[in-house]
mmCIF file of C-alpha atoms and ligand atoms in Angstrom:
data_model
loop_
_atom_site.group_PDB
_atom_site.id
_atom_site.type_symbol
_atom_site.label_atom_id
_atom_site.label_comp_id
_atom_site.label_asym_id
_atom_site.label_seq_id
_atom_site.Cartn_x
_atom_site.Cartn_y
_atom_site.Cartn_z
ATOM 1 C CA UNK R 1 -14.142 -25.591 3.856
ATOM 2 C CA UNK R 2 -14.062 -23.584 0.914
ATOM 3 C CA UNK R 3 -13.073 -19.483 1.982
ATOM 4 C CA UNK R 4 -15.292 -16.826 2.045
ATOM 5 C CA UNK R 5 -13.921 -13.964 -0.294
ATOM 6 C CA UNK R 6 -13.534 -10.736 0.696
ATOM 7 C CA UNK R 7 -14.047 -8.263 -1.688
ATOM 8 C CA UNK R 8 -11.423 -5.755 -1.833
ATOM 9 C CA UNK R 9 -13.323 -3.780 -4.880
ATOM 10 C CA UNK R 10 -16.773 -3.254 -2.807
ATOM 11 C CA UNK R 11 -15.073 -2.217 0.294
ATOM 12 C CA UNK R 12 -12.706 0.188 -1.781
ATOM 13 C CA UNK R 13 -15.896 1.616 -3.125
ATOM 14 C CA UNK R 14 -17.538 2.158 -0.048
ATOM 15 C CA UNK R 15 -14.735 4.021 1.440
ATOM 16 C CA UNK R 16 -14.257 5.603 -1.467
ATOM 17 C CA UNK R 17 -17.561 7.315 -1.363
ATOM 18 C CA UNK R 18 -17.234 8.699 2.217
ATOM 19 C CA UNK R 19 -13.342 10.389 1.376
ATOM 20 C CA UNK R 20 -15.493 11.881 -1.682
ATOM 21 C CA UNK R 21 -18.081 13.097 0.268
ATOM 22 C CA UNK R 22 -15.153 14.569 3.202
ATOM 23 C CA UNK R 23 -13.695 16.317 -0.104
ATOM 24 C CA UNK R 24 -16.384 18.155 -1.163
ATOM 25 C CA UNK R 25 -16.865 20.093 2.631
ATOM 26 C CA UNK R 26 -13.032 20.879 2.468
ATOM 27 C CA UNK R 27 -13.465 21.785 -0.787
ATOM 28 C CA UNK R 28 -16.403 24.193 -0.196
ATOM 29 C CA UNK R 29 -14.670 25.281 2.527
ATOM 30 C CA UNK R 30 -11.625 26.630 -0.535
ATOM 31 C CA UNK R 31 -9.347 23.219 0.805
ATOM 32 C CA UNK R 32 -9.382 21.003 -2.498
ATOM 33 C CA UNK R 33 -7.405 17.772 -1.125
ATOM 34 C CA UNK R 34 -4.418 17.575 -4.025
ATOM 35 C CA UNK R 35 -2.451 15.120 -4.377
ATOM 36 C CA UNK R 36 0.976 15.654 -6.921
ATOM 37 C CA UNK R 37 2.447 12.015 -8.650
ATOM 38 C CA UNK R 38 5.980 12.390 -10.098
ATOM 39 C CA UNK R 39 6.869 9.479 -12.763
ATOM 40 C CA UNK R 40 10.225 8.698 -14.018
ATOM 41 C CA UNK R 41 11.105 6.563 -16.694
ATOM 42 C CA UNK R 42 8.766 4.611 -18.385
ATOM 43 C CA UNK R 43 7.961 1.234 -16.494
ATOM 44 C CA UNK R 44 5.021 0.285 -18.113
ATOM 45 C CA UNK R 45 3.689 -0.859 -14.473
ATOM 46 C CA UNK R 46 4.403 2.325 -13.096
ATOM 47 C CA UNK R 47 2.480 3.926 -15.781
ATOM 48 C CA UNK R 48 -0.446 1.848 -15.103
ATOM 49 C CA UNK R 49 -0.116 2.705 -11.508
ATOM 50 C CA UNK R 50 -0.100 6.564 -11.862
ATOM 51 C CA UNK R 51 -3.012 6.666 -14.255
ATOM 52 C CA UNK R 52 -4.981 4.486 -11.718
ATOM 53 C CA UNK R 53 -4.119 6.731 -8.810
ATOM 54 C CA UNK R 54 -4.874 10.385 -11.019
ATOM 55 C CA UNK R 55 -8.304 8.763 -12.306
ATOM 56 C CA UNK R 56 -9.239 7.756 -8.630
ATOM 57 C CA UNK R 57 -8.272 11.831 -7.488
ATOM 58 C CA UNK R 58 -10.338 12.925 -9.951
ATOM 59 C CA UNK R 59 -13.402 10.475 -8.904
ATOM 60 C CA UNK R 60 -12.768 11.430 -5.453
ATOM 61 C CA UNK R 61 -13.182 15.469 -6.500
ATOM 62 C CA UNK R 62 -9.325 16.071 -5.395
ATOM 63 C CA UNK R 63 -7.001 17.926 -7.803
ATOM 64 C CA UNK R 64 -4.008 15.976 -8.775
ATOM 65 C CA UNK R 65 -0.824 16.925 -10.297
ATOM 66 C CA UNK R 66 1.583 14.597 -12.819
ATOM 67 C CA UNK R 67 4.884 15.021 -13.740
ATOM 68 C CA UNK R 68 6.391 13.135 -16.279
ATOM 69 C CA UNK R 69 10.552 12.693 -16.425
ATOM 70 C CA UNK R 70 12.727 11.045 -18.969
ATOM 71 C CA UNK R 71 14.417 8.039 -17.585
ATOM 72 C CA UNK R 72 17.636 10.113 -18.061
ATOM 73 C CA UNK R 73 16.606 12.602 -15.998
ATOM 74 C CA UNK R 74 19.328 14.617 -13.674
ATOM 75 C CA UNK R 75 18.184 13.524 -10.256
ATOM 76 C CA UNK R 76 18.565 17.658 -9.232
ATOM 77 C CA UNK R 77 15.494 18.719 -11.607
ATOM 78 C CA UNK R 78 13.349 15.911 -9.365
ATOM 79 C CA UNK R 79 14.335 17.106 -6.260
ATOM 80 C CA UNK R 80 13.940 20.985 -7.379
ATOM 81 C CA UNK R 81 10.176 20.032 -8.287
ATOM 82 C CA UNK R 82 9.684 18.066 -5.034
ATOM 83 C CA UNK R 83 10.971 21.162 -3.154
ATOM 84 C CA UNK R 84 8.388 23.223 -5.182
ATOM 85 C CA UNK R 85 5.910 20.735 -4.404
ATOM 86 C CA UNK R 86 6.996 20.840 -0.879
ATOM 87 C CA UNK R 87 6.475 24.453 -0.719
ATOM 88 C CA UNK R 88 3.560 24.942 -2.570
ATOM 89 C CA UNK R 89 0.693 25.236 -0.262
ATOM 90 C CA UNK R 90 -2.480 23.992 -2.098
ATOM 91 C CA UNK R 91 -0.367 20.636 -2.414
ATOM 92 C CA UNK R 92 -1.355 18.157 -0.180
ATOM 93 C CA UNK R 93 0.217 14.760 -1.044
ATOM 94 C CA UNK R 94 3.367 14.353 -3.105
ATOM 95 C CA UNK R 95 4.138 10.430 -4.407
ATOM 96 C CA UNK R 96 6.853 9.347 -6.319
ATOM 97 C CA UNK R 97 6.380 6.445 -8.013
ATOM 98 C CA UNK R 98 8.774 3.838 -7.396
ATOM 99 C CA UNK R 99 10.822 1.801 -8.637
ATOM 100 C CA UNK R 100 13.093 5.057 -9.823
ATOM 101 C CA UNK R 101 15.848 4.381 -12.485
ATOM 102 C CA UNK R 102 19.866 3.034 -10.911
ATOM 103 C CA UNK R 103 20.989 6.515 -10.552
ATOM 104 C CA UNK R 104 18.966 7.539 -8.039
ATOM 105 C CA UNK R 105 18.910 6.837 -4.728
ATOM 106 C CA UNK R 106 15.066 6.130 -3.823
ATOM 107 C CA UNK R 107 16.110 6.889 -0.085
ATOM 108 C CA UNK R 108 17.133 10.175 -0.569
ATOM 109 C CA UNK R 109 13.898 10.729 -3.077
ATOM 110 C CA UNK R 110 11.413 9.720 -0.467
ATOM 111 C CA UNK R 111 13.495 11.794 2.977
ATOM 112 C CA UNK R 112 13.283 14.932 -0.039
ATOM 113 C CA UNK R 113 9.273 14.973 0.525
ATOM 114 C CA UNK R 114 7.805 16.866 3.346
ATOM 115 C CA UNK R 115 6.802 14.232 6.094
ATOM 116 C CA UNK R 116 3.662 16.060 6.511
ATOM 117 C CA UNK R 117 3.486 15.512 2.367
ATOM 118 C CA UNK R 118 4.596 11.642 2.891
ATOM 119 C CA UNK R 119 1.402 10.469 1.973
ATOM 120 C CA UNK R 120 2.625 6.875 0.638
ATOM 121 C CA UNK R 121 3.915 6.912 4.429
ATOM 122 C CA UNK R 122 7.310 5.839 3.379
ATOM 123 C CA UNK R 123 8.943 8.617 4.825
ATOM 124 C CA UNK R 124 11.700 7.296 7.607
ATOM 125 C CA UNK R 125 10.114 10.100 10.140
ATOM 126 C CA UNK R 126 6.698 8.853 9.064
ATOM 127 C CA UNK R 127 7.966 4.921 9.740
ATOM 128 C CA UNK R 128 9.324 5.741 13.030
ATOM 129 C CA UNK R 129 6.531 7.231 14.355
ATOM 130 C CA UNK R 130 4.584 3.939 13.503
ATOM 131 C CA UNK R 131 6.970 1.856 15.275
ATOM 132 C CA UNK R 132 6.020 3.943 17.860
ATOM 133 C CA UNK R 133 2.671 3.515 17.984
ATOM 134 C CA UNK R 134 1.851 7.205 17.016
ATOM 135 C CA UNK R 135 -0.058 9.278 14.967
ATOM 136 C CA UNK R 136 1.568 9.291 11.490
ATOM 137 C CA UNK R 137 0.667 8.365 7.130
ATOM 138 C CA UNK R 138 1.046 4.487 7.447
ATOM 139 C CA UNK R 139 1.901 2.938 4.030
ATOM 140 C CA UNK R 140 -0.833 2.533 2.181
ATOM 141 C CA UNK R 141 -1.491 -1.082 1.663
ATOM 142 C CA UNK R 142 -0.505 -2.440 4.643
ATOM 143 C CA UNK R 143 -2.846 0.214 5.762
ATOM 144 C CA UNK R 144 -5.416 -0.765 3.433
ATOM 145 C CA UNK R 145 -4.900 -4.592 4.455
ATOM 146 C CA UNK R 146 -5.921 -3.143 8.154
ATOM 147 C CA UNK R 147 -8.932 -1.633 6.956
ATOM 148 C CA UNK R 148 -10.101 -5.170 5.412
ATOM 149 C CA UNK R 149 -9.498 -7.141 8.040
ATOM 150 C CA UNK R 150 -11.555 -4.431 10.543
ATOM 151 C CA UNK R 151 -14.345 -4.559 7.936
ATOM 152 C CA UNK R 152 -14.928 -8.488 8.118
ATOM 153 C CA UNK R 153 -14.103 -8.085 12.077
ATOM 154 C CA UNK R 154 -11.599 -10.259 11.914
ATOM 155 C CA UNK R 155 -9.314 -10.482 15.570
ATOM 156 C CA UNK R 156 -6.386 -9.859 15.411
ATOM 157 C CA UNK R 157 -6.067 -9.109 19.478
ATOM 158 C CA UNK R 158 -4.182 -12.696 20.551
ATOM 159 C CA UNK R 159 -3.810 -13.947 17.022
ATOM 160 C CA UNK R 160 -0.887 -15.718 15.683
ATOM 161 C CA UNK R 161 0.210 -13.854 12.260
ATOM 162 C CA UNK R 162 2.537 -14.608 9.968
ATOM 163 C CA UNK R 163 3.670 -12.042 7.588
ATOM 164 C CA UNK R 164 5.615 -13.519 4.456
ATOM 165 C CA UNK R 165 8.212 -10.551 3.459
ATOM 166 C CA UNK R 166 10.035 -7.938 5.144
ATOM 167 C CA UNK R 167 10.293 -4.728 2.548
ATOM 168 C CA UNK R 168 9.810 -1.506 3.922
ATOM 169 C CA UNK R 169 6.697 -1.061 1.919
ATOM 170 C CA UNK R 170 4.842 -3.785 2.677
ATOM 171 C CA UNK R 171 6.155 -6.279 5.348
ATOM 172 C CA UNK R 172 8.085 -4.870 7.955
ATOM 173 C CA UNK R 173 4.777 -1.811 8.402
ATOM 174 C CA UNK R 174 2.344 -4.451 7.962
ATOM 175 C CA UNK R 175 4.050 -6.891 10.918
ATOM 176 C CA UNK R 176 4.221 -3.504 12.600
ATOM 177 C CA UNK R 177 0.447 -2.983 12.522
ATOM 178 C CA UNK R 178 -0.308 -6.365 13.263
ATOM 179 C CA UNK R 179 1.434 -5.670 16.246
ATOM 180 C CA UNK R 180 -0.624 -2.816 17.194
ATOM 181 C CA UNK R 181 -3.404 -4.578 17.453
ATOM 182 C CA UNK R 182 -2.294 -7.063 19.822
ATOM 183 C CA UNK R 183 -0.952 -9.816 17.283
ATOM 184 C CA UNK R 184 1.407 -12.211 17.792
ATOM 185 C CA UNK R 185 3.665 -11.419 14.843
ATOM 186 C CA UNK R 186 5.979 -13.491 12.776
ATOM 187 C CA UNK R 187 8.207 -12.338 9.778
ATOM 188 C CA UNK R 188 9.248 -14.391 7.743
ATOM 189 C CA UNK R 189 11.553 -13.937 4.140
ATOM 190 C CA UNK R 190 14.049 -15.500 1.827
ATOM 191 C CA UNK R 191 16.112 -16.804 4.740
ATOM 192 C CA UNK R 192 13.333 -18.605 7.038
ATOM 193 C CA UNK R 193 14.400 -22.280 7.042
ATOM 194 C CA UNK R 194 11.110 -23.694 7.700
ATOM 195 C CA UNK R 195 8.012 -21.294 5.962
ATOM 196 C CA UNK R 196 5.229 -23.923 6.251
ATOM 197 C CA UNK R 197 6.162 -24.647 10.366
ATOM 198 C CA UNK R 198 5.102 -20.831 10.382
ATOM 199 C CA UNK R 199 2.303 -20.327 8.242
ATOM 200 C CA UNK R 200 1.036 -23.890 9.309
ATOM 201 C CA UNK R 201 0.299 -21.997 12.738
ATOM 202 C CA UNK R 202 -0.965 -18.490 11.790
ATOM 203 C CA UNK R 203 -4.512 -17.358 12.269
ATOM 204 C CA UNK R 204 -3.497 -14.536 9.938
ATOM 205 C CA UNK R 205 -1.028 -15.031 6.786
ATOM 206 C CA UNK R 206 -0.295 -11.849 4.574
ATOM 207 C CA UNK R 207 1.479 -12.939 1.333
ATOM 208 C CA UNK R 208 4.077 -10.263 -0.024
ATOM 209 C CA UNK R 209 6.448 -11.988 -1.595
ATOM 210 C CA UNK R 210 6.224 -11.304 -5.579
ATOM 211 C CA UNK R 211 6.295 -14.999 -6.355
ATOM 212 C CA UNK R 212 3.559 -15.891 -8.199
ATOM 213 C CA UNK R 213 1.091 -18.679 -6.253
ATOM 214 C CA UNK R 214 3.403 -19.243 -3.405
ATOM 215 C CA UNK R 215 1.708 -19.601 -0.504
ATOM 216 C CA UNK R 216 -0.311 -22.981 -1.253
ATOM 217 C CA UNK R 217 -3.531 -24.785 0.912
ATOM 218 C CA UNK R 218 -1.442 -27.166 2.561
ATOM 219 C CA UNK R 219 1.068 -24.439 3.459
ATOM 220 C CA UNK R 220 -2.208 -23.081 5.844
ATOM 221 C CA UNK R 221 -3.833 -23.740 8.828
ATOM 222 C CA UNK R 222 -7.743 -24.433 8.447
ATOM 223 C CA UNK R 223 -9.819 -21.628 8.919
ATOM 224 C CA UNK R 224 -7.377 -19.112 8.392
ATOM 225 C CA UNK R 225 -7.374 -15.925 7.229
ATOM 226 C CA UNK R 226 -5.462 -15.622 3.946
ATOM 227 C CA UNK R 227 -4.102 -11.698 2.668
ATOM 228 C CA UNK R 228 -2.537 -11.923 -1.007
ATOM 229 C CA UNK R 229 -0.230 -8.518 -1.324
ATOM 230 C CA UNK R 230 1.238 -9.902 -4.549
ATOM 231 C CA UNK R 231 0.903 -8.573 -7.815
ATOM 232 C CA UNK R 232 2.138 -10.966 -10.564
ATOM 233 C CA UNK R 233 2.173 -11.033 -14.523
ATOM 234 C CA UNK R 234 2.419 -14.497 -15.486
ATOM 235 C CA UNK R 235 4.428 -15.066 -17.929
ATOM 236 C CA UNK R 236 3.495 -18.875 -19.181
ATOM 237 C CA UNK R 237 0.645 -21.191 -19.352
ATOM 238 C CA UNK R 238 -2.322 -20.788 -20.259
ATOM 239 C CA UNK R 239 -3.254 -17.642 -18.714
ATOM 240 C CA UNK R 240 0.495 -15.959 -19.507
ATOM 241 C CA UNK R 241 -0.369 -12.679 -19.139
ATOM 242 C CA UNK R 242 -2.730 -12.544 -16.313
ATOM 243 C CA UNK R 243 -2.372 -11.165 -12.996
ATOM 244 C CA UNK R 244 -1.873 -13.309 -10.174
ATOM 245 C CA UNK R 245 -1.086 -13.369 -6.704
ATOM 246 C CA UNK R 246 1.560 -14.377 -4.470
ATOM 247 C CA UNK R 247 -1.262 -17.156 -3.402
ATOM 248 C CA UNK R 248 -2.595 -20.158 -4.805
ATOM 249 C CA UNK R 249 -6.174 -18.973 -4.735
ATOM 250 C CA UNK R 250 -7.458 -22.360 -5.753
ATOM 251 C CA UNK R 251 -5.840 -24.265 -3.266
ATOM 252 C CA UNK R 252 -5.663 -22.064 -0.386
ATOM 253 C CA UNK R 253 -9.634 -21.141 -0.481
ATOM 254 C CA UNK R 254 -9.883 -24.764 0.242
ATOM 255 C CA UNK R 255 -8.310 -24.255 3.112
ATOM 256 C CA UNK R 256 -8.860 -21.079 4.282
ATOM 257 C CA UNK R 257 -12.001 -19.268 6.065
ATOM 258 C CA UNK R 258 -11.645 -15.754 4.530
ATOM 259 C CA UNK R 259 -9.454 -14.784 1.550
ATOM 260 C CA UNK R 260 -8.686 -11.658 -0.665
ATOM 261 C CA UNK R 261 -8.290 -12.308 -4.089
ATOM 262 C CA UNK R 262 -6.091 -11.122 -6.845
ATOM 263 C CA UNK R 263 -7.071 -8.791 -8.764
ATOM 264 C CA UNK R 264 -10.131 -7.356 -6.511
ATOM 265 C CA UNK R 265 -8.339 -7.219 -3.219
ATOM 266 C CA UNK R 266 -5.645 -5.617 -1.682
ATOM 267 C CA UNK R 267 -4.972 -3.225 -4.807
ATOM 268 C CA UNK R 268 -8.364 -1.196 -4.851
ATOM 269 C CA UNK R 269 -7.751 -0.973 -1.093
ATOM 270 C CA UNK R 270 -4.129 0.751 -1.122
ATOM 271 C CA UNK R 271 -5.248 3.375 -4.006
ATOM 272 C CA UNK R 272 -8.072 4.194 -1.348
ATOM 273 C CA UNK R 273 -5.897 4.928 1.801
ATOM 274 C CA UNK R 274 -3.726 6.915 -0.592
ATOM 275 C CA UNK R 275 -6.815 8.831 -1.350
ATOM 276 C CA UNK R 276 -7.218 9.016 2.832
ATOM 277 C CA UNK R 277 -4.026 10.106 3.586
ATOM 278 C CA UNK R 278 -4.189 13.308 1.239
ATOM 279 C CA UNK R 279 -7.528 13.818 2.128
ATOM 280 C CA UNK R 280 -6.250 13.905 5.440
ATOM 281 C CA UNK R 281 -2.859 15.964 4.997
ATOM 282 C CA UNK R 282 -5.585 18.655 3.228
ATOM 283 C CA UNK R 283 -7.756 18.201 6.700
ATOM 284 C CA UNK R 284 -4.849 19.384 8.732
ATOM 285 C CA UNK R 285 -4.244 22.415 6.398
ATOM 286 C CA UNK R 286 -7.589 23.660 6.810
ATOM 287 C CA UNK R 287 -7.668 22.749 10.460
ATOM 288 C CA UNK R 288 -4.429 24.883 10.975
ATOM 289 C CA UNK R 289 -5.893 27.690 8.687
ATOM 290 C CA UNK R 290 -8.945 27.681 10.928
ATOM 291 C CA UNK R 291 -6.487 27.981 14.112
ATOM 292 C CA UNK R 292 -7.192 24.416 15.500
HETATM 293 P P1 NAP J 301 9.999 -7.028 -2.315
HETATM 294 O O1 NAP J 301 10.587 -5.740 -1.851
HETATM 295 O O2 NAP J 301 10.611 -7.729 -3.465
HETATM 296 O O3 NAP J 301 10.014 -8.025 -1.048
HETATM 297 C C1 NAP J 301 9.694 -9.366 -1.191
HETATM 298 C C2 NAP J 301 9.921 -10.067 0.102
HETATM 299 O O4 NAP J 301 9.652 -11.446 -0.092
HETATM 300 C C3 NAP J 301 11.371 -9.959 0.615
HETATM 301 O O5 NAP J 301 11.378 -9.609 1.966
HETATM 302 C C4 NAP J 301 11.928 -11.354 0.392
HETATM 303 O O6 NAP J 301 12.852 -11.762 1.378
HETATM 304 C C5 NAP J 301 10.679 -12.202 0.503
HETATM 305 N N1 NAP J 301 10.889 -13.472 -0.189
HETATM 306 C C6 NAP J 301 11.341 -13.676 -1.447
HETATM 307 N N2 NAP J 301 11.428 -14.993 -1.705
HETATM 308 C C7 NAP J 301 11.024 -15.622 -0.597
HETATM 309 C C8 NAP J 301 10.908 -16.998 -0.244
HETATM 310 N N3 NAP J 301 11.252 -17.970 -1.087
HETATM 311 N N4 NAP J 301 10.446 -17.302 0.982
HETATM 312 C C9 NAP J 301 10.104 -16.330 1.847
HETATM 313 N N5 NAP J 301 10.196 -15.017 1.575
HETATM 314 C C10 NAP J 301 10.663 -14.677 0.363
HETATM 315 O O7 NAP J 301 8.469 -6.884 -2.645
HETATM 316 P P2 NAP J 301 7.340 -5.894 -2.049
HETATM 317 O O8 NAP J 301 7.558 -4.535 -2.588
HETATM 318 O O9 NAP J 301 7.212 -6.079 -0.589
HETATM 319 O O10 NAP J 301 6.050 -6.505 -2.770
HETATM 320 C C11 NAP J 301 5.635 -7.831 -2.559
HETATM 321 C C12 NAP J 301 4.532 -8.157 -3.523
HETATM 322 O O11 NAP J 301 3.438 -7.298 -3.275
HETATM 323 C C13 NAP J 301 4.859 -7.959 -5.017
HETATM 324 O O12 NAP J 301 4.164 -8.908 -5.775
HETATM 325 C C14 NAP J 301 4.326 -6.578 -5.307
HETATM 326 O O13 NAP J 301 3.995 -6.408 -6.674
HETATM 327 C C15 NAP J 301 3.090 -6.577 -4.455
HETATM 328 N N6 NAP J 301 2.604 -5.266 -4.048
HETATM 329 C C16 NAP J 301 1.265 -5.077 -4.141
HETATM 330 C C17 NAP J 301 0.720 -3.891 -3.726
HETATM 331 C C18 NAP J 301 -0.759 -3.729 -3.804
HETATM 332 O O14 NAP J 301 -1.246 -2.610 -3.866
HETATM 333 N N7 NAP J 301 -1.522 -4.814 -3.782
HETATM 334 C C19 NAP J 301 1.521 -2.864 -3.244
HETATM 335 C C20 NAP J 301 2.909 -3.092 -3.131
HETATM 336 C C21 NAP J 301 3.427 -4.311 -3.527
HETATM 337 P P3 NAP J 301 14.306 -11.057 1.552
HETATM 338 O O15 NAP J 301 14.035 -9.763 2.228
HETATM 339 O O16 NAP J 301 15.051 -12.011 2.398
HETATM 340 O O17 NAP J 301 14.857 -10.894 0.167
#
């Protein structure tokens, strides 16, 4: 069986188009969705990251905000511009880019931003409220994983899943969704004693792991469904350098029936439900302005 692949880029693009087109009526309406990115430090990665998510605003017709900080930075001038941020009506998202430098505690950074700001949905209030099965920002990529899987109508009612990683940014929401939507859901991490009995059995397998080409084909049950979350730089070989993900593409599309690749795949999708959940944050301004 060789996988189909589903393309994280086209779907991204798609979606893309309809937040744009949602952004222009608030706009019109004098509601331009805005989304504020703090930076600190200089991570090269991080850069990358930020200047990905302003250019995609500024595709999308939203207004976006960046602040730069020295790595040295006094942890009370970032949390006196998120409260400014926070209070500044005409800002609809605020994201800090993580990771932060050691003297910080990213906790505190990301409880400092408005829930109803929390648009990477890593907000504990926002997290809870997921558990819960209610209205809330999900994280974005888990998020955006959800999307893909709903646009190749993939069931997940009654599937097995197996979710490789438990962070809060990735694994434990993205289990939590899973389970949602009527999955059976197993997490699995550094201390599983037997990964392949797991993934062996899952319909569903979403790779976050930050190992480069982890998950292998004979790690996965024919005709599953294959996420790769990871984002890896290799560092030797031939194609030191290159991204990669935290599956063995070759092998696995052997294997699998539907796969996302990396780059292409999950990526494009998490920028995009970051671009939904300001969008939406601006929504509810203008809905509450409008007495709704
Ligand atoms: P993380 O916080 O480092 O978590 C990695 C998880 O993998 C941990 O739960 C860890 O288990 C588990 N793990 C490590 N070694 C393992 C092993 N040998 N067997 C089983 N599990 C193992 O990473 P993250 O933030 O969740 O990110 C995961 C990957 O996704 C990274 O490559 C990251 O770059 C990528 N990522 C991509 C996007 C995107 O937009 N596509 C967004 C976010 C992250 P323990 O908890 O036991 O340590």
């Amino acid at each position: 069986m060789t996988a189909r692949i589903l393309d994280g880029n086209a779907l991204a693009a798609k979606v893309r188009e309809d937040i744009a087109k949602d952004a222009r009526v608030l706009t019109e309406q004098g509601i331009q969705p805005c989304l504020a990115v703090i930076l600190v430090g200089e991570n090269p990665a991080s850069s990358v990251y930020v200047r990905n998510k302003v250019a995609a605003c500024e595709k999308a017709g939203f207004r976006s905000l960046k602040f730069v900080f020295a790595s040295d930075v006094l942890p009370e001038i970032v949390f006196a511009k998120i409260a400014e941020l926070n209070a500044d009506p005409s800002v609809h998202g605020i994201l800090v880019q993580l990771p932060l430098p050691k003297h910080f505690s990213e906790d505190q950074v990301l409880e400092a931003i408005l829930p109803t700001k929390d648009v990477d949905g890593f907000h504990a209030e926002n997290f809870g409220l997921l558990l819960q099965g209610r209205k809330a920002f999900y994280p974005c990529t888990p998020w955006g994983v959800m999307k893909m899987l709903a646009s190749e109508d993939v069931v997940i009612k009654g599937a097995e899943a197996v979710v490789i990683g438990r962070s809060n940014i990735v694994g434990k929401p993205m289990a939590v969704m899973l389970l949602a939507q009527g999955a059976t859901v197993t997490i699995c991490h550094s201390q599983t004693k037997d990964l392949s009995f797991h993934t062996r059995r899952a319909d569903i397998v979403v790779a976050a792991v930050g190992r480069p080409k982890f998950l292998t084909g004979d790690m996965i049950k024919p005709g599953a469904v294959v996420v790769d979350v990871g984002i890896n730089r290799l560092q030797e070989g031939p194609d030191a350098g290159k991204l990669c993900g935290d599956v063995d593409f070759e092998s696995a599309k052997e294997v699998a029936s539907l796969i996302t690749p990396v780059p292409g795949g999950v990526g494009p999708m998490t920028i995009t439900m970051l671009l939904a959940n300001t969008l939406e944050s601006a929504r509810r301004v203008a809905a509450k302005a409008a007495g709704n």
